[in-house]
Short mmCIF file of C-alpha atoms in Angstrom, two decimals:
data_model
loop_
_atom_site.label_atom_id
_atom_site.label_comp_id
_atom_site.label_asym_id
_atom_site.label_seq_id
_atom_site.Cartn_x
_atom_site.Cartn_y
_atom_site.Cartn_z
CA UNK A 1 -4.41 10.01 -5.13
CA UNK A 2 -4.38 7.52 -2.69
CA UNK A 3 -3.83 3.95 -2.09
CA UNK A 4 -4.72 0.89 0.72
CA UNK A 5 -2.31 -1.85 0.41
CA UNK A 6 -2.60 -3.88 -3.03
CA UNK A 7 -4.17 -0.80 -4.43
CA UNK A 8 -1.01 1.44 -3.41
CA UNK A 9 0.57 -0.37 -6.74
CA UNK A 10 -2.08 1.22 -8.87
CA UNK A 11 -1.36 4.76 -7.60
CA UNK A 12 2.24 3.89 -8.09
CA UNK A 13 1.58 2.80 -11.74
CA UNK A 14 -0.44 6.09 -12.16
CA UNK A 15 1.73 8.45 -10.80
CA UNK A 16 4.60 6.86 -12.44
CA UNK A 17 3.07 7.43 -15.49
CA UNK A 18 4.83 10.70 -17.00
CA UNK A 19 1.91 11.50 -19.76
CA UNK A 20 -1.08 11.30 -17.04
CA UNK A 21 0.33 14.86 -15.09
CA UNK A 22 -2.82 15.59 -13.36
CA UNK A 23 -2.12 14.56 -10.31
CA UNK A 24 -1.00 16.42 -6.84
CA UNK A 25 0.11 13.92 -4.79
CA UNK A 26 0.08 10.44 -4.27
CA UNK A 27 -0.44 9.06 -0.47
CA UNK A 28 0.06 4.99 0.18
CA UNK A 29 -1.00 3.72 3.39
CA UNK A 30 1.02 0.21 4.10
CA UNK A 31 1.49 -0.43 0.37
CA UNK A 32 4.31 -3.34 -1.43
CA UNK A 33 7.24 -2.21 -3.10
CA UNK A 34 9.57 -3.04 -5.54
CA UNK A 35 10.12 -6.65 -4.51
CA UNK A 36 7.54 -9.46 -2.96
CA UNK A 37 6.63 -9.27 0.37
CA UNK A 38 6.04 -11.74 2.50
CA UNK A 39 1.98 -11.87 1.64
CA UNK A 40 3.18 -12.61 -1.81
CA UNK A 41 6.51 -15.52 -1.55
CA UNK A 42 7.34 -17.45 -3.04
CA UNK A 43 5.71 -15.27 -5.73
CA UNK A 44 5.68 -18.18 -8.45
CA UNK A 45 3.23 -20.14 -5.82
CA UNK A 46 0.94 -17.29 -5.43
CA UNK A 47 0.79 -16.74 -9.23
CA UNK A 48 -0.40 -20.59 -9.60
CA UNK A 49 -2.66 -20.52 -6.53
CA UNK A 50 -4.38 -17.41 -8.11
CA UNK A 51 -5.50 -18.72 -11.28
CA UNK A 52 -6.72 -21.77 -10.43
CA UNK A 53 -8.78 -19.52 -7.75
CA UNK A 54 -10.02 -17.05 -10.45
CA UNK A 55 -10.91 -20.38 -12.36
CA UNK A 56 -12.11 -22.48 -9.60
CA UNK A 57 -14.80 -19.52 -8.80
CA UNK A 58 -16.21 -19.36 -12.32
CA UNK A 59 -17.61 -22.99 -11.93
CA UNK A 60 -20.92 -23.65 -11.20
CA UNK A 61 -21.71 -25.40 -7.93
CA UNK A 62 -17.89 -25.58 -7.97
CA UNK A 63 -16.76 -21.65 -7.05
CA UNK A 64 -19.09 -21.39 -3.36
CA UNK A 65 -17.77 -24.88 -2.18
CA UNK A 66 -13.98 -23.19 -3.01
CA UNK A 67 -14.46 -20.36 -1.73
CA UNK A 68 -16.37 -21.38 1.46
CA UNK A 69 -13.43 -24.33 2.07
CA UNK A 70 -10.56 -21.28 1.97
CA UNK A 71 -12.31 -18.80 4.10
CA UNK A 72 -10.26 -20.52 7.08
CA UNK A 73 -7.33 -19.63 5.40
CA UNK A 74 -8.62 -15.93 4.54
CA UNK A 75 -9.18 -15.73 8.25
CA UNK A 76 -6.14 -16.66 9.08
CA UNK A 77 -4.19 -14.36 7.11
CA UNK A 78 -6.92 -11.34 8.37
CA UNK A 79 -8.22 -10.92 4.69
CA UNK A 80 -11.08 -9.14 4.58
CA UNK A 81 -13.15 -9.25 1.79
CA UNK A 82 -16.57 -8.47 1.54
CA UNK A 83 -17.50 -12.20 0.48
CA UNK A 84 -16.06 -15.71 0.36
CA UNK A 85 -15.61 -15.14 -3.59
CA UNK A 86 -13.45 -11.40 -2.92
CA UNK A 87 -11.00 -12.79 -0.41
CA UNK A 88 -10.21 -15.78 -3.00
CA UNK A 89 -9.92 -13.13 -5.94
CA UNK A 90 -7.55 -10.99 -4.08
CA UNK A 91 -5.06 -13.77 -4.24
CA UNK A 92 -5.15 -13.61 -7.79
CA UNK A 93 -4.87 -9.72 -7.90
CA UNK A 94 -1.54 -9.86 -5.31
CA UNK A 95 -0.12 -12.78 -7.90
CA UNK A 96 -0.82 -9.81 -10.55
CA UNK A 97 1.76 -7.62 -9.25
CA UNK A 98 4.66 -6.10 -11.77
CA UNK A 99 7.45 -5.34 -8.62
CA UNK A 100 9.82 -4.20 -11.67
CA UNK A 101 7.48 -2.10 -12.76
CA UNK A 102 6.90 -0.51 -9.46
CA UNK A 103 10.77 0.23 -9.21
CA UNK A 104 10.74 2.81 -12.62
CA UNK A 105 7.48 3.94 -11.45
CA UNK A 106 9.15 5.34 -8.17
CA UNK A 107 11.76 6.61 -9.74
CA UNK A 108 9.46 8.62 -12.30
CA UNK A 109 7.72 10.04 -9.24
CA UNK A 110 10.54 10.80 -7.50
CA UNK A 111 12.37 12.36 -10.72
CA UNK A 112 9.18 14.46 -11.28
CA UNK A 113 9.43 15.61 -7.46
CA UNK A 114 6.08 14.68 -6.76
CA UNK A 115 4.83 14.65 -3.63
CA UNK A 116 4.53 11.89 -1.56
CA UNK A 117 2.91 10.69 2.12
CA UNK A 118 3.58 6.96 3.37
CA UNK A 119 2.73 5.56 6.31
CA UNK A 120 3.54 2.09 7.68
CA UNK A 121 3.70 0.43 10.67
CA UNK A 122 6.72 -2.33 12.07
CA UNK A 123 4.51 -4.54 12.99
CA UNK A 124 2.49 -4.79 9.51
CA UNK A 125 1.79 -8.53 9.19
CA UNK A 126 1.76 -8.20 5.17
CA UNK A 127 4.61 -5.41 4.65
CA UNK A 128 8.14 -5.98 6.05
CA UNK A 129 9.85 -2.56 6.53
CA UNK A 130 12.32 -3.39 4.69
CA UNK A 131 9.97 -3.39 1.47
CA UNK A 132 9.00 0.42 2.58
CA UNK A 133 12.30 1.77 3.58
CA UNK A 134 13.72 0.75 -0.12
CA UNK A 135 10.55 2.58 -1.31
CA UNK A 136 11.61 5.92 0.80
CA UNK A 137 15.10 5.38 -0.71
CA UNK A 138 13.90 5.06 -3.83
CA UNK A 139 11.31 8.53 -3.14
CA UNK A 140 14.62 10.27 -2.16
CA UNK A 141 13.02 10.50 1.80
CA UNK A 142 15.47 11.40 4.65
CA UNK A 143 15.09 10.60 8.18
CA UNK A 144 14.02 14.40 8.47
CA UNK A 145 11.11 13.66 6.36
CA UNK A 146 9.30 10.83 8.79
CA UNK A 147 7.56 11.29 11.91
CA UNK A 148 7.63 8.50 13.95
CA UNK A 149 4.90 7.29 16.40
CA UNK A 150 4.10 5.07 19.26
CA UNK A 151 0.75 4.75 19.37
CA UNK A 152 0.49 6.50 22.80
CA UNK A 153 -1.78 9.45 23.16
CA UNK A 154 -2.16 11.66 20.12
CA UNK A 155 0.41 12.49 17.95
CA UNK A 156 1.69 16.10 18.54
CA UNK A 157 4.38 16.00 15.87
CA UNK A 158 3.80 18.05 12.70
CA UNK A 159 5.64 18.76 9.21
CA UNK A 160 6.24 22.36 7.98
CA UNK A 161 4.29 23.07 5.05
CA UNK A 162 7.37 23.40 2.87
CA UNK A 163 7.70 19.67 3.50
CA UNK A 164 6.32 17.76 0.73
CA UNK A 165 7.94 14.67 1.04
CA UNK A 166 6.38 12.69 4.23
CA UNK A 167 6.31 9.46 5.95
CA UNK A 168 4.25 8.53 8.62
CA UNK A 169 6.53 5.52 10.63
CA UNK A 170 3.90 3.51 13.48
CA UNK A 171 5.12 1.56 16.33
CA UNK A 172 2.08 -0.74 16.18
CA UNK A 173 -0.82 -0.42 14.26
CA UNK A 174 -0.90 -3.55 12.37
CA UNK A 175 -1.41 -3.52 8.37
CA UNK A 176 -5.31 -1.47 8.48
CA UNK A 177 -3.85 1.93 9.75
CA UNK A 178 -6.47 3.70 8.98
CA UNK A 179 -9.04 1.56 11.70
CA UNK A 180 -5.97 1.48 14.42
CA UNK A 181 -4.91 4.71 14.08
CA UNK A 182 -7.76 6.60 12.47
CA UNK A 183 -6.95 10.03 13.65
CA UNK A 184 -3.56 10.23 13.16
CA UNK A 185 -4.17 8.83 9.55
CA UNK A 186 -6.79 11.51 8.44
CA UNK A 187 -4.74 14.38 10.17
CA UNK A 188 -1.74 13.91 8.38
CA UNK A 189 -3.44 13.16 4.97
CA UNK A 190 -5.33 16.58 5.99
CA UNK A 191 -1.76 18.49 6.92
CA UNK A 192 -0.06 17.32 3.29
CA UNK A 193 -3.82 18.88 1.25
CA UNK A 194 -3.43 22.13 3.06
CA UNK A 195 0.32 22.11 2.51
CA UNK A 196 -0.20 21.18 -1.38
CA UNK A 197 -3.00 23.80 -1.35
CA UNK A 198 -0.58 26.56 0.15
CA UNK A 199 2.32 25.70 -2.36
CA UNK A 200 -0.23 26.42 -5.45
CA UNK A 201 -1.39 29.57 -4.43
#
């Protein structure tokens, strides 16, 4: 199972939960953690800003002027929503976030020994590494279990099959990995199926 960003806490909350066991793997590409991250502080301000959004919208006439006045803002922050209404809806979905939760739902997947494939980059403008290295912690990941990349040329590192617990560490590559390093993304999400595959036969 895999998960973009916000939607890396829903594969979190899934995974973590010990009675849904039909999962192989779970794969989060620049996903939050156990805390807020910057996107998301101060977290009580994002909470009120997204309901009076989701409310705001619901209004005739209302909702298109509000969501037309924040696109600026949307812009700014490089949200990308497919419409004016989207961008000003994610807001309220980030302010939705259970960051406790996400902490016992790690440690259920790690317990379980699921595995795992992360990827982030340093210079994520959402995602501090900080957030992601507490995540690996949490995962039980060793520096032996990330590749790290710069960005230049392809990448010619590989894991062993036997190595089911993976992170994918970028240089640069911003918070949309898979549009800035498309490639690398698919062939390592690839490499863990194969691996996963091999381990089940």
């Amino acid at each position: 199972m895999l998960g973009f960003s916000l939607a890396g806490h829903v594969v979190v909350r899934v995974a973590g939960d010990e009675q849904f066991d039909v999962l192989k793997s779970v794969t989060i590409l620049s996903g939050p953690g156990t805390r807020p991250h910057r996107l998301v502080r101060p977290l009580c301000l994002i909470k009120v800003l997204g309901t009076v959004l989701y409310w705001a919208l619901r209004v005739p006439i209302i909702g298109p002027i509000v969501a037309r006045l924040f696109r600026p803002v949307y812009a700014l922050l490089d949200l990308r929503g497919k419409t004016p209404e989207s961008n000003c809806y994610s807001v309220y979905e980030g302010a939705q976030l259970r960051f406790d939760k996400c902490h016992e739902d790690l440690m259920s997947i790690a317990k379980r020994k699921l595995p795992v494939l992360l990827f982030h980059a340093e210079d994520d403008n959402f995602v501090e590494k900080e957030v992601v290295e507490e995540n690996m912690e949490i995962l039980g990941l060793t520096p032996d279990d990330v590749i790290r990349y710069d960005g230049i040329g392809p990448c010619s590192k590989t894991f062993p099959d036997s190595k089911l617990h993976r992170a994918v560490w970028f240089t640069k590559g911003g918070h949309r990995l898979q549009n800035t390093h498309t490639n690398v993304v698919s062939e390592q999400i690839t490499s863990m199926v194969f691996a996963i595959r091999k381990k089940n036969l």
